[in-house]
Tab-separated table of C-alpha atoms in Angstrom:
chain	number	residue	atom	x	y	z
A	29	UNK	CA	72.877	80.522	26.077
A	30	UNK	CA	70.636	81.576	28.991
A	31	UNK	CA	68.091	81.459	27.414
A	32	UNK	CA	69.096	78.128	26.124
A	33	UNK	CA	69.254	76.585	29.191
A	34	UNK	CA	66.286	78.245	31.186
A	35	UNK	CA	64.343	76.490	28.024
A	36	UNK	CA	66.064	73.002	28.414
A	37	UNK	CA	65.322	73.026	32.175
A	38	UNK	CA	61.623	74.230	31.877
A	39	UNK	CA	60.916	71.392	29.029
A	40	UNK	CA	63.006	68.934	31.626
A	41	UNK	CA	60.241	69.351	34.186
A	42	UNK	CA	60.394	68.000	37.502
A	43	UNK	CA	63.264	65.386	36.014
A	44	UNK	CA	65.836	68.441	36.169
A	45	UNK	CA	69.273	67.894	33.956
A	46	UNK	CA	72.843	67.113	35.093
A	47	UNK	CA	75.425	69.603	34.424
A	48	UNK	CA	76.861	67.177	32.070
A	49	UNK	CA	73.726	66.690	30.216
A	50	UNK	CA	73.009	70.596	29.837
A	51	UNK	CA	76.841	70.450	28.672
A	52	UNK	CA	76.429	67.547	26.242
A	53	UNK	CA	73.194	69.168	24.459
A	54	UNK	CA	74.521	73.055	24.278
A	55	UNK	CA	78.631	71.677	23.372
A	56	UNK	CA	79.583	74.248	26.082
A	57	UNK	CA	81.909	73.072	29.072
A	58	UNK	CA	80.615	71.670	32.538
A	59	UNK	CA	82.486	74.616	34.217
A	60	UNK	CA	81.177	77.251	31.861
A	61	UNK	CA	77.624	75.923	32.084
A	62	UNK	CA	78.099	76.277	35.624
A	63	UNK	CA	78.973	79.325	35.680
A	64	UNK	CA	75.956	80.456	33.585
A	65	UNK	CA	73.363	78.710	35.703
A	66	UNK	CA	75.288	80.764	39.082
A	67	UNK	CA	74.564	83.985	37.055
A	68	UNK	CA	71.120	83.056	36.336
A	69	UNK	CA	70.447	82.368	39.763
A	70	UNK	CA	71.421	85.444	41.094
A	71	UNK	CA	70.083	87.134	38.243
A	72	UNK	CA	66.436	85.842	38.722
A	73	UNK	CA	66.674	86.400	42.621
A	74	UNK	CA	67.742	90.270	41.602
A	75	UNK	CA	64.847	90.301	39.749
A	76	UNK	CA	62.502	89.082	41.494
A	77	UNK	CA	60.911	85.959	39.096
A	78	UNK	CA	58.527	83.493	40.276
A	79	UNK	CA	60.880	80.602	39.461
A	80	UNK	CA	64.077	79.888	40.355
A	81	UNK	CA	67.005	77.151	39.485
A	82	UNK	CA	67.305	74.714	42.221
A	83	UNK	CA	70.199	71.659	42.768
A	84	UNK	CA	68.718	68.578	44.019
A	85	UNK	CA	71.027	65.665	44.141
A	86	UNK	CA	73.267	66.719	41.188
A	87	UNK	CA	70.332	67.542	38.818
A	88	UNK	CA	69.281	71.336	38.069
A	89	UNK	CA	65.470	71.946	38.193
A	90	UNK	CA	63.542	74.982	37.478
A	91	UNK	CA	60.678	75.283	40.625
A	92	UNK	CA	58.671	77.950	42.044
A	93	UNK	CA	59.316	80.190	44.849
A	94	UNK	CA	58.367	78.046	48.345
A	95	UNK	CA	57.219	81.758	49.612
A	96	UNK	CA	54.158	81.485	47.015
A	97	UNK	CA	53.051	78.521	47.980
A	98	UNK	CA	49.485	80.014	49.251
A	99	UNK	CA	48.778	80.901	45.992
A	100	UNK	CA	49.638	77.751	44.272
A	101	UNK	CA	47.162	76.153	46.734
A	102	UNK	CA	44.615	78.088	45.347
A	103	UNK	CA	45.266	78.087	42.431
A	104	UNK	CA	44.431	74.399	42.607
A	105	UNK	CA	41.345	75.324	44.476
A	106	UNK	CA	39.642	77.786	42.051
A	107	UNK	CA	36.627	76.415	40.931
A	108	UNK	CA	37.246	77.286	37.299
A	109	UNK	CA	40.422	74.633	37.650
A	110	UNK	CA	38.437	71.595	38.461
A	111	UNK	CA	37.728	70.452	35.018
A	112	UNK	CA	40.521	68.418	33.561
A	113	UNK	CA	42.331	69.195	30.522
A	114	UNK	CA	41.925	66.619	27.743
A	115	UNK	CA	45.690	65.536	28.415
A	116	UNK	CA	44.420	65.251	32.310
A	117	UNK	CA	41.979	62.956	31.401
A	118	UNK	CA	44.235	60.885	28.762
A	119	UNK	CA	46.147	60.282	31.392
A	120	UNK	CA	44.241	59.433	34.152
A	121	UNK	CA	42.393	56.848	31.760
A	122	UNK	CA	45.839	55.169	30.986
A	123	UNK	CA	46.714	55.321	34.663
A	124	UNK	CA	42.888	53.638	35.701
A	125	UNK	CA	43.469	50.784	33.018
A	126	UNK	CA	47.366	50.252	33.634
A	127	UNK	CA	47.760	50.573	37.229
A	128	UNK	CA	50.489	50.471	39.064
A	129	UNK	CA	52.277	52.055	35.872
A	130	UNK	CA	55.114	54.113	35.854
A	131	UNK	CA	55.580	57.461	34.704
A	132	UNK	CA	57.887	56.350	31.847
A	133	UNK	CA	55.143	53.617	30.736
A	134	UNK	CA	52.256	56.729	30.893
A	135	UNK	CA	54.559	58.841	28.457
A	136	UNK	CA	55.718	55.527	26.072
A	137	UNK	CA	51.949	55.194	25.163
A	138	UNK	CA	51.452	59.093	25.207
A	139	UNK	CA	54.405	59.900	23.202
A	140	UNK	CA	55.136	63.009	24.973
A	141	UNK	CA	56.709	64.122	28.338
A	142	UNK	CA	53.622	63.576	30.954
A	143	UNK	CA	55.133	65.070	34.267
A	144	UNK	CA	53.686	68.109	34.904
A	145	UNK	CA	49.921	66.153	33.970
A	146	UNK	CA	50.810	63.489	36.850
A	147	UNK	CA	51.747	66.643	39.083
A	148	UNK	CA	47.942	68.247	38.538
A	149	UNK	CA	46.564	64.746	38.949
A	150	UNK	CA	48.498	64.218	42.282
A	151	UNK	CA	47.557	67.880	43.158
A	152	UNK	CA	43.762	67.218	43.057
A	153	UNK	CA	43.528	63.862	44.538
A	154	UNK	CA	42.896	61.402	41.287
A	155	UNK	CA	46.370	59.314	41.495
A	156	UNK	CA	48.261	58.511	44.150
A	157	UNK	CA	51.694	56.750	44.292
A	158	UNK	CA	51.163	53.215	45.304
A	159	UNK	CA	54.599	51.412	45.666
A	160	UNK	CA	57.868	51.316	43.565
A	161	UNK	CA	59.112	48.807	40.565
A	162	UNK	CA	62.051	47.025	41.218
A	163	UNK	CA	65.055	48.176	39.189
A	164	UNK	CA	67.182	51.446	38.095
A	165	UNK	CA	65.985	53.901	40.554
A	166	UNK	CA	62.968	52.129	41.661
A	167	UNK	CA	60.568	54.327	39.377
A	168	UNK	CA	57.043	55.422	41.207
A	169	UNK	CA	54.297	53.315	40.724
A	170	UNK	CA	51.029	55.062	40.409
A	171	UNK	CA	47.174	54.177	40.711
A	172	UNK	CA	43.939	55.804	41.692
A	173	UNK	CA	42.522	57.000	44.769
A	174	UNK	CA	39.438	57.322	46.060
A	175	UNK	CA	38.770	60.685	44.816
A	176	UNK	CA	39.014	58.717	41.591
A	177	UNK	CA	35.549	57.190	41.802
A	178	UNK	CA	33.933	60.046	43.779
A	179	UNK	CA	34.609	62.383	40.698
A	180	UNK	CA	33.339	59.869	38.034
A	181	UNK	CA	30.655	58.776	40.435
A	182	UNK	CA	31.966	55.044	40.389
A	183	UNK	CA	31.685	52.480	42.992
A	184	UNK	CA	34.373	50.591	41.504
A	185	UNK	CA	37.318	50.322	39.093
A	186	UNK	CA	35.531	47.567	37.817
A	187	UNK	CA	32.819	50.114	36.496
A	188	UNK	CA	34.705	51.199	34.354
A	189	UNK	CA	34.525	50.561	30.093
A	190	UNK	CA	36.555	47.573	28.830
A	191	UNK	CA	39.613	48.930	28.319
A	192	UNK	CA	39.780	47.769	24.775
A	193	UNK	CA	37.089	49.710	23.880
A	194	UNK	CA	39.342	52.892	24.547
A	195	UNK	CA	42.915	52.087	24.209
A	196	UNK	CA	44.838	49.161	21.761
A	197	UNK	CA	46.886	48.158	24.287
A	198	UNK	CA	48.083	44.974	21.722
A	199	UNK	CA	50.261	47.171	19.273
A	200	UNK	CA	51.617	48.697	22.759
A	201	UNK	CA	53.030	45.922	24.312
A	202	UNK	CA	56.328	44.878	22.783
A	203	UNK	CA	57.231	48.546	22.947
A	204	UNK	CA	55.687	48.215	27.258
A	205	UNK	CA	58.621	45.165	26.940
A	206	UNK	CA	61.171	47.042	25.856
A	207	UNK	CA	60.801	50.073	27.613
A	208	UNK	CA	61.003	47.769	30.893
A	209	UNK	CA	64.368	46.432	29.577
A	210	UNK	CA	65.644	49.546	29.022
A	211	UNK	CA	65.240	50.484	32.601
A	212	UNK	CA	66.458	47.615	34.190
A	213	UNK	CA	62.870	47.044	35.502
A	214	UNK	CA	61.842	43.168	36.166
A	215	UNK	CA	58.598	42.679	35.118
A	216	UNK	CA	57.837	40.126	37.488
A	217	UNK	CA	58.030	42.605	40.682
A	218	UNK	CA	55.975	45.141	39.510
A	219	UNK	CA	53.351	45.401	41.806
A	220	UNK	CA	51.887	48.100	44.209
A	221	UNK	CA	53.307	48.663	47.900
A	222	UNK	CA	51.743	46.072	49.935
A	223	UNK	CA	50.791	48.055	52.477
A	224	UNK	CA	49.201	50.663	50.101
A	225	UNK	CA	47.624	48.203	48.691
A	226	UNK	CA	45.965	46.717	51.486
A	227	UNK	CA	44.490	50.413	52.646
A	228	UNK	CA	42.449	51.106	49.286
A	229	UNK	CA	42.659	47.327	47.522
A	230	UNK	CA	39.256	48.285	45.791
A	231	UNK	CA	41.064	51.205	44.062
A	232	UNK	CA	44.009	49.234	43.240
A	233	UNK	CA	42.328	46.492	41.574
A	234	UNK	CA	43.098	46.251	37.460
A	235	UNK	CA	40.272	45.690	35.104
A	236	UNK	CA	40.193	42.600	33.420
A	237	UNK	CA	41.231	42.936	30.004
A	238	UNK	CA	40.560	40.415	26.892
C-alpha cells in the first residue's frame, strides 16, 4: 500500500491529495493512511531519496529535496533541455490562443493531467500567471510572456496562425461551458490581473478568432 500511495501522489502532481481522498481511492482508513504516509516519510529521509512527502494546507504532495535545488536550476539550464517536448509545445499553443486560461481548461482540451508541462513552461520563461478567475479557489490564469515571442521570433501575438487553422475550438466549447460550471467559475470575470495586464498588454492580447 506504499507503493500504492507513493504512485497516487506522484500521478497527483503538484495538486497533492487529501488524506480522505488517498483513503477513499485505496478503502483503507484516514488514520491508517496516515500512519503509512508517517512511515514513508521517515523511511525516504533514512534513505536518503530525492523526493520526499510534504503537507501543504491539508493536501499531501510528493516534491523534491529544497537542498538540490542547484541542480534543478541547471537542469533547466542545460542546453540539451531547451527544445520543448511535443506536449510543451501543445500546450503552449493552447495557452497562446486561449489566454488567460486556466489550468483545468488547458487539460479539458488536452485530455490528460497538464501540470508538470505548465511547471517546465513557467520554468523557462514562456507562460506566466497573469491574474485569477473568479470562483472556487480562484484558479490561476495563465498567458505568455515575453520570452514567448523572443523564442518564436514574433513581434506579436497577433503573428501568430489563425487559430482555427490549428485547433477546433467549436466542438470544444460546450464542454469549455461546462467545465466553468463545474467550478463555480463566472465566465463573465475571467480576465487577466489588471495590473499584469497593463505591464506586457501586447503579450496579453487574444487573437481574433472566426
Amino acid at each position: 500500500m506504499k507503493a500504492v500511495i507513493e504512485g497516487l501522489l506522484f500521478a497527483a502532481g503538484e495538486d497533492g491529495l487529501s488524506l480522505k481522498e488517498i483513503a477513499d481511492v485505496t478503502g483503507m482508513s484516514k488514520k491508517d493512511v496516515e500512519l503509512l504516509i508517517h512511515d514513508m516519510r521517515v523511511d525516504w529521509k533514512e534513505q536518503q531519496r530525492g523526493v520526499q512527502i510534504m503537507k501543504v494546507a491539508q493536501v499531501y504532495q510528493m516534491t523534491t529535496l529544497p537542498e538540490h535545488a542547484a541542480y534543478f536550476e541547471k537542469l533547466a539550464q542545460a542546453p540539451n533541455r531547451s527544445q520543448l517536448s511535443r506536449a510543451a509545445l501543445e500546450t503552449l499553443a493552447i495557452i497562446a490562443y486561449r489566454q488567460p486560461i486556466m489550468r483545468a481548461e488547458i487539460e479539458e482540451i488536452r485530455g490528460v493531467k497538464s501540470d508538470r508541462v505548465v511547471q517546465v513552461l513557467q520554468r523557462k520563461g514562456l507562460i506566466r500567471e497573469v491574474g485569477r478567475a473568479e470562483g472556487a479557489g480562484r484558479p490561476i490564469l495563465y498567458g505568455t510572456s515575453r520570452e514567448f515571442l523572443d523564442y518564436f521570433g514574433l513581434n506579436h501575438i497577433d503573428e501568430l496562425p489563425p487559430a482555427d487553422s490549428i485547433f477546433d475550438w467549436q466542438e470544444w466549447e460546450q464542454e469549455r461551458q461546462d467545465l466553468f460550471e463545474r467550478l463555480g467559475v463566472d465566465t463573465d470575470v475571467i480576465q487577466p490581473d489588471a495590473e499584469m495586464e497593463a505591464e506586457e498588454q501586447p503579450v496579453l492580447e487574444t487573437v481574433n478568432e472566426s
